[in-house]
Coordinates of C-alpha atoms in Angstrom, one line a residue:
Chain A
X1 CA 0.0 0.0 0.0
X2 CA 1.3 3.5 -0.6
X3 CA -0.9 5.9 1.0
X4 CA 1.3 5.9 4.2
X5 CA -1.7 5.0 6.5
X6 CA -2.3 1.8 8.2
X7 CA -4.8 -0.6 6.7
X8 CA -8.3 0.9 7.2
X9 CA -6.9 4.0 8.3
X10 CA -7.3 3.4 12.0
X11 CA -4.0 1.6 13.8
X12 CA -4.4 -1.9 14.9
X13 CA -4.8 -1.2 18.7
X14 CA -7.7 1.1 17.9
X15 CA -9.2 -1.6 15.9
X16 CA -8.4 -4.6 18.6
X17 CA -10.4 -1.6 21.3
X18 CA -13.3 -1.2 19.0
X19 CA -13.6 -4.4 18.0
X20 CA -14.3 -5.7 21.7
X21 CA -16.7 -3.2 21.6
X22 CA -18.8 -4.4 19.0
X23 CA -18.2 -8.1 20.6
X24 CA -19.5 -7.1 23.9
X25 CA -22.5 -5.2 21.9
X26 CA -23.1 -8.6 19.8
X27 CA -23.2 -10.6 23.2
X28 CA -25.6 -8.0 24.6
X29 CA -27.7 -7.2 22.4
X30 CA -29.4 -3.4 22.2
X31 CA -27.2 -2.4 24.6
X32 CA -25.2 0.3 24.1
X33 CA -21.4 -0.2 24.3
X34 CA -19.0 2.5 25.5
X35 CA -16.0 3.2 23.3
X36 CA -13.0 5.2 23.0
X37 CA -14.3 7.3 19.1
X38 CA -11.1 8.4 17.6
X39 CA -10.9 11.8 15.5
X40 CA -11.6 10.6 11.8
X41 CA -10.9 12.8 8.7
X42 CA -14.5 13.3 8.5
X43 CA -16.7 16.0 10.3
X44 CA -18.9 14.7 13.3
X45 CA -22.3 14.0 11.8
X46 CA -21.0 12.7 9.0
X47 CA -20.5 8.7 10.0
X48 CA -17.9 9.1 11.9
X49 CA -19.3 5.9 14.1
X50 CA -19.7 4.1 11.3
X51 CA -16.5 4.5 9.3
X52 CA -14.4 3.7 12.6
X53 CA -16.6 0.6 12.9
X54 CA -16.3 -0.3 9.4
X55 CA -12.4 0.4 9.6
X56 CA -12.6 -2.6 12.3
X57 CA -14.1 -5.2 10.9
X58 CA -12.8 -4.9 7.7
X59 CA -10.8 -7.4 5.6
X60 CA -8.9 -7.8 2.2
X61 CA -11.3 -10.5 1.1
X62 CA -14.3 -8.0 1.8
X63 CA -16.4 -6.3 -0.9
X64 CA -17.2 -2.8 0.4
X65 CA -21.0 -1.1 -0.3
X66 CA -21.6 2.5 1.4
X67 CA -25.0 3.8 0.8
X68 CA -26.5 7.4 2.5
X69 CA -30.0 7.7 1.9
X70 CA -30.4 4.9 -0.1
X71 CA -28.3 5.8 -3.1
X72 CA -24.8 5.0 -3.6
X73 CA -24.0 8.3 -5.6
X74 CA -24.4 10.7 -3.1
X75 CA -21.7 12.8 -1.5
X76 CA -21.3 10.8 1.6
X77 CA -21.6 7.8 0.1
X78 CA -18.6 8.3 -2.5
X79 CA -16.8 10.2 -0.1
X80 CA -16.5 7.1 2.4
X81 CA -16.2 5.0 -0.3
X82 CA -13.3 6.6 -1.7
X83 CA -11.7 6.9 1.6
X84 CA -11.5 2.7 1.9
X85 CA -11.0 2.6 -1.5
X86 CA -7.7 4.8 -0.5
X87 CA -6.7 2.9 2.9
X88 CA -8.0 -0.5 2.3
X89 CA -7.7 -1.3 -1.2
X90 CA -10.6 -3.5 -1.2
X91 CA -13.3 -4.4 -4.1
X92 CA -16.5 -1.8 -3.9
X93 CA -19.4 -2.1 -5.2
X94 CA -22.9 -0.9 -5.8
X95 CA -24.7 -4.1 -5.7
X96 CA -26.3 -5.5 -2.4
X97 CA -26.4 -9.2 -3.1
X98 CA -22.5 -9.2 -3.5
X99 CA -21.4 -7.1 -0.9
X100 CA -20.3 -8.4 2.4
X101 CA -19.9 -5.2 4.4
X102 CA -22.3 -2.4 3.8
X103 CA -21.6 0.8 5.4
X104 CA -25.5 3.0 5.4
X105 CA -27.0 6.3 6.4
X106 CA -31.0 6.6 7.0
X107 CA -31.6 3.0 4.8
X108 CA -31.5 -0.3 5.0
X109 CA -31.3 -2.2 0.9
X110 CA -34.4 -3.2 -0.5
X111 CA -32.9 -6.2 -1.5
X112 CA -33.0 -9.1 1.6
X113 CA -29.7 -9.9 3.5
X114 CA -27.8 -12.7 3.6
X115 CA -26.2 -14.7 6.5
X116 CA -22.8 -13.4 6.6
X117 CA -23.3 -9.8 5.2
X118 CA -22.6 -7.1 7.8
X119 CA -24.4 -3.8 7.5
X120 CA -23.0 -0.7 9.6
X121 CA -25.5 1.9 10.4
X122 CA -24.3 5.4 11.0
X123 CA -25.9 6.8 14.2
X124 CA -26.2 10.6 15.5
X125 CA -28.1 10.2 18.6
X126 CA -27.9 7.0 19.9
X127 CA -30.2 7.3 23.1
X128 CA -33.8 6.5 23.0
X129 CA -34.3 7.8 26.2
X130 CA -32.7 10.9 25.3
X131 CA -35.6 13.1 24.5
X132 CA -37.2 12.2 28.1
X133 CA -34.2 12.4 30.4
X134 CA -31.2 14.2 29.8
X135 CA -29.4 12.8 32.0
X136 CA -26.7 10.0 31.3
X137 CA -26.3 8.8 34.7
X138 CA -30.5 8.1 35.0
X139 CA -30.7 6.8 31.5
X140 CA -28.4 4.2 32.3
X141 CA -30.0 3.1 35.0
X142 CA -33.6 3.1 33.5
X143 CA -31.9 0.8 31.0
X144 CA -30.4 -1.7 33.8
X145 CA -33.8 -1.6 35.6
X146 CA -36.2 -1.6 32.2
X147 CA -37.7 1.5 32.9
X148 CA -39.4 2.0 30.2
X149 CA -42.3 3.2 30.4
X150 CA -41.4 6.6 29.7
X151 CA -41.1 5.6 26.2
X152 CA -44.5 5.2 25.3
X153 CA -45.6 8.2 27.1
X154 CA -43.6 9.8 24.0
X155 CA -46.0 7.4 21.6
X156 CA -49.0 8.7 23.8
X157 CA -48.2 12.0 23.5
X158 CA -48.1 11.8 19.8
X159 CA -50.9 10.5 19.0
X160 CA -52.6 12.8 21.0
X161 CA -51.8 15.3 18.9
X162 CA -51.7 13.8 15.9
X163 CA -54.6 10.8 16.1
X164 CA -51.5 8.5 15.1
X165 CA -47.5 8.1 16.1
X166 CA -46.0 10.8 14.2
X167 CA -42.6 9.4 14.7
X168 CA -41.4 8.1 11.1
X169 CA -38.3 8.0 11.1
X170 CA -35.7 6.7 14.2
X171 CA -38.5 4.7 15.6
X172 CA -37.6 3.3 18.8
X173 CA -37.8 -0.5 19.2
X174 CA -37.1 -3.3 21.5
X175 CA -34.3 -5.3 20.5
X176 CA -34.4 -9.4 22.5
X177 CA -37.7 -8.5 24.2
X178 CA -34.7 -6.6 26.3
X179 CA -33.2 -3.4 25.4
X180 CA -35.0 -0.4 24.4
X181 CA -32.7 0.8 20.7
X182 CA -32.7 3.8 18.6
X183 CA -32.3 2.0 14.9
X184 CA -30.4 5.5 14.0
X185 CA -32.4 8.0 11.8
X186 CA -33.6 5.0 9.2
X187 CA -37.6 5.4 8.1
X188 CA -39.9 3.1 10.0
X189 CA -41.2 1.6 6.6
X190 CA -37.5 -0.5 7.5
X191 CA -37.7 -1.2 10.9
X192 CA -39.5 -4.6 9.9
X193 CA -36.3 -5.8 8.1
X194 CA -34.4 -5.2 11.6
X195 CA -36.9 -8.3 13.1
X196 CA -34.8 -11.4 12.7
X197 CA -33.0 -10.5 10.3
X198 CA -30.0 -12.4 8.9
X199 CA -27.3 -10.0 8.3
X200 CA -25.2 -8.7 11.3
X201 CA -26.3 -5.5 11.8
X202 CA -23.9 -3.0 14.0
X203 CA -24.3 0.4 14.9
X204 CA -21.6 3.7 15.4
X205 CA -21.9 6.5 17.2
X206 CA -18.9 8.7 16.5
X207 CA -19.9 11.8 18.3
X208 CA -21.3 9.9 21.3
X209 CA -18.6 7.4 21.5
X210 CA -21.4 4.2 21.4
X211 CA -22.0 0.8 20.1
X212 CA -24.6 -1.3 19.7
X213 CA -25.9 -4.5 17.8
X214 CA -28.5 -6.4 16.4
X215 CA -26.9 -9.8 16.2
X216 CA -28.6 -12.1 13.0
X217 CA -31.8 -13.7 13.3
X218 CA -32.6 -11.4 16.3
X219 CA -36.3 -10.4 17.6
X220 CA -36.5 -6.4 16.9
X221 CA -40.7 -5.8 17.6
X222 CA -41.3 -1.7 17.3
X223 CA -42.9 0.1 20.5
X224 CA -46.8 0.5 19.7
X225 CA -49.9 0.2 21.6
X226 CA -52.6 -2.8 21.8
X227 CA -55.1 -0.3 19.5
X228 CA -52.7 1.6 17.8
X229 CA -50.7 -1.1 16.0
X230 CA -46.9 0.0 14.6
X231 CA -47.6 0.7 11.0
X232 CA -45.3 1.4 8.3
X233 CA -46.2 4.1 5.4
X234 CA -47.3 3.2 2.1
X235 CA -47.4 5.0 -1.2
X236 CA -50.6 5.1 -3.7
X237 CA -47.8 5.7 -6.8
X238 CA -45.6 3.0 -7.7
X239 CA -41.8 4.1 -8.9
X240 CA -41.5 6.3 -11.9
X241 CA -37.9 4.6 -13.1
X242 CA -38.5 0.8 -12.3
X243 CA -42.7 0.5 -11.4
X244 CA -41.8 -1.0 -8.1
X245 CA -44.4 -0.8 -5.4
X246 CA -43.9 -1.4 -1.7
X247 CA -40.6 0.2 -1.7
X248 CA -39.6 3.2 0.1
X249 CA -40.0 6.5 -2.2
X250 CA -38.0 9.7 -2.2
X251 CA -40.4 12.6 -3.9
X252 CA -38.3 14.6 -6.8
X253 CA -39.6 17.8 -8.0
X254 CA -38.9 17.6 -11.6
X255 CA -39.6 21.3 -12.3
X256 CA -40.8 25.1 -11.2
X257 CA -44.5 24.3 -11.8
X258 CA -45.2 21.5 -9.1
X259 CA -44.4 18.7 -11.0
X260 CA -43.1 15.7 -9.2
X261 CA -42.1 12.1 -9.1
X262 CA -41.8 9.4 -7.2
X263 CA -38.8 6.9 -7.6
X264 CA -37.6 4.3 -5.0
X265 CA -34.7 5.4 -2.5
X266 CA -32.5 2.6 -2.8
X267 CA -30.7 3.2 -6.7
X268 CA -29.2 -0.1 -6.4
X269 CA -32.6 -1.9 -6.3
X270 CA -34.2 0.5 -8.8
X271 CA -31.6 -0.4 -11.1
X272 CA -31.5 -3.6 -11.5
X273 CA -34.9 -4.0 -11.5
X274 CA -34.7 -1.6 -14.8
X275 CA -31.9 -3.5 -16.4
X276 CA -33.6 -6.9 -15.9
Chain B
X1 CA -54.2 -7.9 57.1
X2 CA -51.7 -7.5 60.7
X3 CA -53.3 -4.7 61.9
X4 CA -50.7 -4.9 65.0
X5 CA -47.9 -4.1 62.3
X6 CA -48.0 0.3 61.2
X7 CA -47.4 0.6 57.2
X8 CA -44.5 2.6 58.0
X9 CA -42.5 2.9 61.2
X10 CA -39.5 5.0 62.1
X11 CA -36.9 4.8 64.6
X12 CA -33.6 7.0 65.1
X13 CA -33.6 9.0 61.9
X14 CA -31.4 11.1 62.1
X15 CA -29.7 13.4 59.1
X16 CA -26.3 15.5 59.1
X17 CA -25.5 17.9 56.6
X18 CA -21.5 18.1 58.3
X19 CA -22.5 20.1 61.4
X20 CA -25.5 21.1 60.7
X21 CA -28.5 18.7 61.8
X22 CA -31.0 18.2 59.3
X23 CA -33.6 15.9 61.6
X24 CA -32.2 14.3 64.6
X25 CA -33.7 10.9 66.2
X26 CA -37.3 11.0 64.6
X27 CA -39.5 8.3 65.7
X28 CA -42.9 7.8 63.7
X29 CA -45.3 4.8 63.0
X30 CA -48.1 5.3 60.4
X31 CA -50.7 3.5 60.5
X32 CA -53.3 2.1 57.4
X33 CA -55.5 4.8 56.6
X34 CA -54.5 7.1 58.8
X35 CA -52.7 11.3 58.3
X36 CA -50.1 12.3 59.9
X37 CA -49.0 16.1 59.7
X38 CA -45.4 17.5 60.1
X39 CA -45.7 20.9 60.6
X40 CA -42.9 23.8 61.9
X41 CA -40.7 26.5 61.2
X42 CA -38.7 26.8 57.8
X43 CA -35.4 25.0 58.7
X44 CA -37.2 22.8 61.4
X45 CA -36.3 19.5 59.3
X46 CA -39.3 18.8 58.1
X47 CA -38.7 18.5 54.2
X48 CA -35.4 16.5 55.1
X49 CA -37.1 14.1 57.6
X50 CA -39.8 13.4 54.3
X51 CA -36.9 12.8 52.0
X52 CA -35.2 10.7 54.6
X53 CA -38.9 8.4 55.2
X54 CA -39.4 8.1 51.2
X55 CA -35.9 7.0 50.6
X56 CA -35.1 10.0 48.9
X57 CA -32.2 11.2 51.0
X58 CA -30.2 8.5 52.8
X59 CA -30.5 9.6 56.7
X60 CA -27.1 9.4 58.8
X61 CA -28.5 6.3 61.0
X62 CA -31.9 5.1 62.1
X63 CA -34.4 2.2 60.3
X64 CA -37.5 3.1 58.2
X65 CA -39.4 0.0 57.5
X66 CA -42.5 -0.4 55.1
X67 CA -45.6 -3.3 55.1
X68 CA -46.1 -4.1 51.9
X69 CA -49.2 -5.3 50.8
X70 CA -47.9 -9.0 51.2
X71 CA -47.6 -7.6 54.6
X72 CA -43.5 -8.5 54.2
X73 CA -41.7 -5.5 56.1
X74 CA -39.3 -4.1 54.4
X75 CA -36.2 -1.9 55.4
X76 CA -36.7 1.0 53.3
X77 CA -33.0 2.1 53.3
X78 CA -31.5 -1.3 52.9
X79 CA -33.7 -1.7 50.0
X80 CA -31.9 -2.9 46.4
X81 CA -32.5 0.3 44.8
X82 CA -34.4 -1.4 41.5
X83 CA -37.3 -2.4 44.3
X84 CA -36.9 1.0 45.7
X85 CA -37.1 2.5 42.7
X86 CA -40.8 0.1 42.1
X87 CA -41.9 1.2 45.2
X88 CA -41.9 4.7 44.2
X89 CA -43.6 4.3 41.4
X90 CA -46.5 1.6 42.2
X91 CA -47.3 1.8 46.2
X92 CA -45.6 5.6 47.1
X93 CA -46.6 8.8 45.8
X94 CA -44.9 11.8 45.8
X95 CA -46.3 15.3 45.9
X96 CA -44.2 17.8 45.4
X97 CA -44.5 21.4 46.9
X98 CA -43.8 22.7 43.2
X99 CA -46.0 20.8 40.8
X100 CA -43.3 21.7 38.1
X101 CA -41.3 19.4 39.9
X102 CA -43.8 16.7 39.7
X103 CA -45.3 17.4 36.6
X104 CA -43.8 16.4 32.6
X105 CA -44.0 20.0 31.5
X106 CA -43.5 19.1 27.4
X107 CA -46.5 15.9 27.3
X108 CA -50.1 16.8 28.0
X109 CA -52.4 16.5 31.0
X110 CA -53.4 12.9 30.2
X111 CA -50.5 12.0 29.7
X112 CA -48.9 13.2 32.9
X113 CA -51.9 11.1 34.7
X114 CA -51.3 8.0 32.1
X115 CA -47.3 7.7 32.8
X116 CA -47.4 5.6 35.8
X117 CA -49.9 3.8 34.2
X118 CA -47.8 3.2 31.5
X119 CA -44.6 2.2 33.5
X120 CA -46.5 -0.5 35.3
X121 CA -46.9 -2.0 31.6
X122 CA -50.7 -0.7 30.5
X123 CA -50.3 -0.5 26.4
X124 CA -53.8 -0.2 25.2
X125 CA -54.2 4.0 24.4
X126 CA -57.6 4.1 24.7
X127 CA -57.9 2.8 28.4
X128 CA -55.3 4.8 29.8
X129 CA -56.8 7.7 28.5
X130 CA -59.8 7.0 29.9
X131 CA -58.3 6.5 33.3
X132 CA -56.7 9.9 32.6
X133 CA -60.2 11.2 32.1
X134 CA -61.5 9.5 35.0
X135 CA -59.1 10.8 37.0
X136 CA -58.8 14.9 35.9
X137 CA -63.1 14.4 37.1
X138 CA -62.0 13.1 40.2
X139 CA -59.7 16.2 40.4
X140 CA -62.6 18.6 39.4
X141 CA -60.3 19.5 35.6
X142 CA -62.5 20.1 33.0
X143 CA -62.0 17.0 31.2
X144 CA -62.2 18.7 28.1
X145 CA -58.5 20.0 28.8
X146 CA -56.9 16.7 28.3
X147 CA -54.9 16.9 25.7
X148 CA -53.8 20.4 27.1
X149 CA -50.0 21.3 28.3
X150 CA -50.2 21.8 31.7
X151 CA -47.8 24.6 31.3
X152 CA -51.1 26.1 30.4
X153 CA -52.8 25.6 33.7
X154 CA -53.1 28.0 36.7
X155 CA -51.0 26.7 39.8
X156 CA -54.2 25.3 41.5
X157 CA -54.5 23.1 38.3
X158 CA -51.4 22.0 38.2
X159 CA -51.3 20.8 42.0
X160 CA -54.6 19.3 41.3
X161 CA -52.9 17.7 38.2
X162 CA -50.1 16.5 40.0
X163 CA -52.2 14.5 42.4
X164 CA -54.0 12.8 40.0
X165 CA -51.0 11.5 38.0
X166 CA -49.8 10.5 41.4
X167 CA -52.8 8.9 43.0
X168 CA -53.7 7.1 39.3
X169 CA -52.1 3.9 40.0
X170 CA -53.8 4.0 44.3
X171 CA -50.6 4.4 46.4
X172 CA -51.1 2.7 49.4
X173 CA -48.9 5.8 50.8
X174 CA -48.4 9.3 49.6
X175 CA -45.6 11.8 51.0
X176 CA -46.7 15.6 50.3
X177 CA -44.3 18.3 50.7
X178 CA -46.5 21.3 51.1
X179 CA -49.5 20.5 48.7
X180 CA -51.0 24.0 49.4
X181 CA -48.0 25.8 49.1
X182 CA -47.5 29.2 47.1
X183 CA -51.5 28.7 46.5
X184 CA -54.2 31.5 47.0
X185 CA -56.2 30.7 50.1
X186 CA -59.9 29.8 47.8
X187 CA -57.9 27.7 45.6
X188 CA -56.1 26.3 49.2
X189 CA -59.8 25.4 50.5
X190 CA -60.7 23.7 47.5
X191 CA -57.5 21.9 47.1
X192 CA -58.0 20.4 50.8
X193 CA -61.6 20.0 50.4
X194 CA -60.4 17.6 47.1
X195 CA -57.7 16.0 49.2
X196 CA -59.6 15.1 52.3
X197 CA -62.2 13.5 49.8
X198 CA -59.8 11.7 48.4
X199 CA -58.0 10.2 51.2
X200 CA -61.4 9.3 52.7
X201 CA -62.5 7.8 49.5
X202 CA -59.2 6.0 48.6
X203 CA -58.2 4.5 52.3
X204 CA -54.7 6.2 51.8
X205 CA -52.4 6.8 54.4
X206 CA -50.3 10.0 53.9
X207 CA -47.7 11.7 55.6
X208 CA -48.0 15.8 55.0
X209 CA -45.4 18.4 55.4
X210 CA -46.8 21.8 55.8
X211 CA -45.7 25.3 58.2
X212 CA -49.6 25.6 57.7
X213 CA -52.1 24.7 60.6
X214 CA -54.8 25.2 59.3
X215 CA -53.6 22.6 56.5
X216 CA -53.1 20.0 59.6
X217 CA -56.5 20.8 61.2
X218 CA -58.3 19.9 58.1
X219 CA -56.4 16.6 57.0
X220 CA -54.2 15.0 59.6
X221 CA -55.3 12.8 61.8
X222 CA -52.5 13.1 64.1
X223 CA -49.6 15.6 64.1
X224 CA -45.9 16.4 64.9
X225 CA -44.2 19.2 65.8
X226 CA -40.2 19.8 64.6
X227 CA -38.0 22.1 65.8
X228 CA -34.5 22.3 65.0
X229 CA -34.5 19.1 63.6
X230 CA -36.1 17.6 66.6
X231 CA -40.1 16.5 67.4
X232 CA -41.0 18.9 70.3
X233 CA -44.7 17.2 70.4
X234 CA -46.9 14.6 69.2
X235 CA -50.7 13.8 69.4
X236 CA -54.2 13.3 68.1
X237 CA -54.3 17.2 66.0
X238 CA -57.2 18.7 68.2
X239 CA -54.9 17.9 71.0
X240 CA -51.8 19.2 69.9
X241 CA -53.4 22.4 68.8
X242 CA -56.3 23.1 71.4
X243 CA -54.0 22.1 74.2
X244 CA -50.3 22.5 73.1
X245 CA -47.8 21.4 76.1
X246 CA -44.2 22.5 74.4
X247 CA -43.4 26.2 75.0
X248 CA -42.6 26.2 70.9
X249 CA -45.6 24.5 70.2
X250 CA -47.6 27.2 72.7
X251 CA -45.6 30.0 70.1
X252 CA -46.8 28.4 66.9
X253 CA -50.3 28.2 67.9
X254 CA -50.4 31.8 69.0
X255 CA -49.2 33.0 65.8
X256 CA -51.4 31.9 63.8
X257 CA -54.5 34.6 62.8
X258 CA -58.2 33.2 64.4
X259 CA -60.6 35.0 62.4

C-alpha cells in the first residue's frame, strides 16, 4: 500500500479496542457499548461511528458497499467510499447481493440480506431515552432496571396530537424483548427488516462514542400500543424509473411548476430492476 | 391484614448535613388509613425528615421500614435500589410542593396522569386515556382539557394535576411536601376540600409536610411538631393544637391569625 496509512486507516490497537466493543454489543444485544471514538478525517455528523466501525471489521477478502440515503452516488456515500477505497484497497461495489460489508446512512437495501453480510449503520443520537431524560447517569440506570415506560408516554403524546404516532423515522424499538434501541435516523417503513433478520447488523456512534448491535436472526418488535398497532407508510404511486411498489419512495420535484415524481430510494434496487 | 404491624415505622432518623442537623432521632409509626402532619418552622427538618422516610435522601442512622401489601416488612433504606425504585412508582406517591417538579412539562395533562400507568406496563391508548379522564373528574379539571399542556394551567390546576397523575395507579402511601404551598387561600380550600375527599375515599395513608395549621387541622389525623431538627410534640391534631404542652408549640399556635 502507498498511501502511508495503516490498513483501514485506523492503527491496529484502535481496531483490537473497537472491535471488543462491538463483541461485547453482539453478546448483549441493544445495549449500548462504550468506546473510545477516535478523530476521523471526517466532520462529526458525517458517519464518523460508522466509518471507525467499518475500519474494524474490515478485511482484504471483503467487498465494500456505502449507501446514504439509499443511493450509492451521493456525496457521503462516494466520499466514504473513496476513503476505503484509498486505505483498504478492497473491491466496492454498488450491488447488495455481492457485498459483504455495507456501510449506510438513513436505509437499509431493498434487497434481503444474507447470512454473513454485515451492515454498519451510521448513528447521530444514539439514546432513546434521550428526548425524556437528559441525564446520562439516569438513562443508564432506566436501562439496567427496564424503565421503560417513559417511552411510550412519547407514543401517547403523539398520538394525542396527531390521532397517530408521528414518529417516522428513528423509531424506537425493543431489541431481545430486552433493550429499548434507537435503529439510527432509518424510516420506520425499515424497521421490519431489523426483526430477525440475517445480516449482522452494528451500529456507530462517533460523536457519542457508542455501540450497539443487532446480532442475526434477532427479535426487533417496534414500541406500539394494543389499539394503535406499529404501521409502516405506504405510497398510492408505484416508482416512476422501475414500477416498483412497496418500496420506500424519495419525492423529486422535476420542475418550477409543481411537477413531481416518485422513484424508490435505494438506486441499487431500482436499477437492477430496470436492467432486468 | 396485621393490623398490629404500622405501614411505615421510624426509629432514630437522624440526618447531618457536616455540622449542621438536618432531623435528629425522629420516631414515627403510620398506620393504614390514617394522616399524619409535620408541621414547623422553615429550617425545622421537616422537608429533610420526608426525604429521609421516602428513601429519597439516605438519613445518617436510624431504620425506616415499610408493610407491603404481602404484609413483608421491608427496610426502606436497605432496599436494592431497583425495588426501591418500584416502590416509588407503584405503592408511594410523591407530591411535590412545586407541581413543576412533579409534573412532565412538554406531554399533555393525560398523559402526565397516564405515565405511571404506563410504566406499570398498560399498552392499550384508549384505556389509559380513559383512566386519565376518570381521573382529571375526580380532580374537578375540565376534562375537556386533556390533551392540554399543563404549562397552560393555573398553579391550583397544576397541584390538582399533579395529584391525579400520582394517585392514578392508588398508592397505598403518599408523601406531600407542602401541597397547598405558594397557592391563594380559595384555591387552598378547594385543594384540601379535594384531598380530604380523596384520602377518605381511597383509604390512603399520607404523611404531609406543611408550616400551615390550618392545612393539619383539616387533613391530619394526628400531628408532629419539629423544631430544629427535633419532634417537640406529638398527638391526636385537636390535641396538639387546642392544648399545646411545648413552649414552641404554645408559640406556633399563638401565631397563627383566628378570624
Amino acid at each position: 500500500m502507498t498511501t502511508g496509512y495503516n490498513f483501514a486507516y485506523l492503527n491496529e490497537q484502535t481496531k483490537r479496542m473497537i472491535r471488543r466493543a462491538v463483541l461485547k454489543a453482539v453478546a448483549v444485544p441493544g445495549y449500548q457499548v462504550p468506546f473510545g471514538s477516535r478523530e476521523m478525517p471526517l466532520s462529526y455528523g458525517w458517519g464518523t461511528g460508522g466509518v471507525q466501525v467499518t475500519a474494524s471489521v474490515i478485511g482484504p477478502d471483503d467487498v465494500l458497499k456505502v449507501i446514504d440515503q439509499g443511493a450509492d452516488d451521493t456525496t457521503n456515500a462516494v466520499s466514504i467510499r473513496r476513503f476505503f477505497e484509498k486505505t483498504t484497497g478492497v473491491r466496492t461495489t454498488t450491488r447488495t447481493d455481492q457485498a459483504t460489508l455495507i456501510q449506510t446512512r438513513h436505509r437499509i437495501p431493498e434487497t434481503p440480506l444474507a447470512e454473513g453480510q454485515i451492515v454498519v449503520f451510521q448513528v447521530p443520537i444514539p439514546e432513546p431515552l434521550r428526548w425524556l431524560e437528559p441525564r446520562e447517569t439516569e438513562t443508564r440506570k432506566m436501562h439496567a432496571l427496564e424503565e421503560y415506560g417513559v417511552m411510550h408516554v412519547r407514543l401517547y403524546e403523539d398520538i394525542t396530537r396527531h390521532g397517530h404516532v408521528e414518529t417516522a423515522y428513528d423509531y424506537p424499538v425493543l431489541v431481545n424483548g430486552r433493550y429499548i434501541m434507537r435503529p439510527s435516523p432509518i424510516p420506520k417503513f425499515d424497521n421490519p427488516k431489523l426483526d430477525r433478520n440475517p445480516a449482522l447488523l452494528l451500529f456507530g456512534a462517533g460523536r457519542e462514542k457508542r455501540i450497539y448491535a443487532v446480532p442475526p436472526f434477532t427479535s426487533v418488535r417496534s414500541l406500539d400500543f394494543e389499539d394503535h398497532p406499529f404501521t409502516i407508510e405506504r405510497w398510492e404511486q408505484t416508482c416512476a424509473l422501475c414500477g416498483a411498489a412497496d418500496v420506500f419512495m424519495d419525492e423529486i420535484v422535476v420542475d418550477d411548476k409543481g411537477g413531481r415524481m416518485f422513484v424508490c430510494s435505494d438506486t441499487d434496487f431500482c436499477e437492477r430492476r430496470r436492467g432486468r | 391484614m396485621d393490623a398490629d404491624v404500622p405501614l411505615l415505622r421510624a426509629r432514630g432518623v437522624s440526618r447531618y448535613y457536616g455540622a449542621r442537623v438536618g432531623c435528629r432521632d425522629v420516631g414515627l409509626d403510620l398506620w393504614p388509613g390514617e394522616v399524619l402532619g409535620i408541621v414547623g418552622e422553615s429550617g425545622s427538618g421537616k422537608t429533610t425528615l420526608l426525604g429521609c422516610l421516602s428513601g429519597r435522601l439516605e438519613p445518617s442512622a436510624g431504620t425506616v421500614e415499610f408493610r407491603q401489601r404481602d404484609d413483608r416488612v421491608m427496610d426502606v433504606l436497605r432496599m436494592p435500589e431497583p425495588a426501591l425504585r418500584k416502590l416509588a412508582r407503584t405503592d408511594w406517591g410523591i407530591v411535590h410542593q412545586n407541581p413543576r417538579d412533579g409534573l412532565r412539562l412538554g406531554v399533555s395533562a393525560g398523559a402526565n396522569v397516564g405515565e405511571r400507568l404506563m410504566a406499570l406496563g398498560a399498552r392499550h391508548y384508549g384505556r389509559i386515556r380513559e383512566a386519565a379522564v376518570d381521573w382529571l373528574d375526580r380532580v374537578e379539571i375540565d376534562r375537556e382539557r386533556v390533551d392540554d399542556w399543563p404549562e397552560t394551567f393555573s398553579s391550583g390546576m397544576q397541584q390538582r394535576l399533579q395529584i391525579a397523575r400520582t394517585l392514578v395507579t392508588e398508592p397505598r402511601l403518599v408523601f406531600m411536601d407542602e401541597p397547598t404551598g405558594g397557592l391563594d387561600v380559595s384555591v387552598q380550600a378547594r385543594l384540601l376540600d379535594l384531598l380530604r375527599r380523596l384520602v377518605t375515599d381511597l383509604g390512603l395513608s399520607a404523611i404531609i409536610v406543611t408550616h400551615d395549621l390550618a392545612v393539619t387541622r383539616l387533613l391530619a389525623h394526628r400531628l408532629l411538631v419539629m423544631r430544629g431538627g427535633e419532634v417537640v410534640e406529638s398527638g391526636l391534631t385537636d390535641q396538639v393544637l387546642d392544648d399545646p404542652q411545648h413552649p414552641y408549640t404554645q408559640l406556633l399556635v399563638s401565631s397563627v391569625l383566628q378570624p
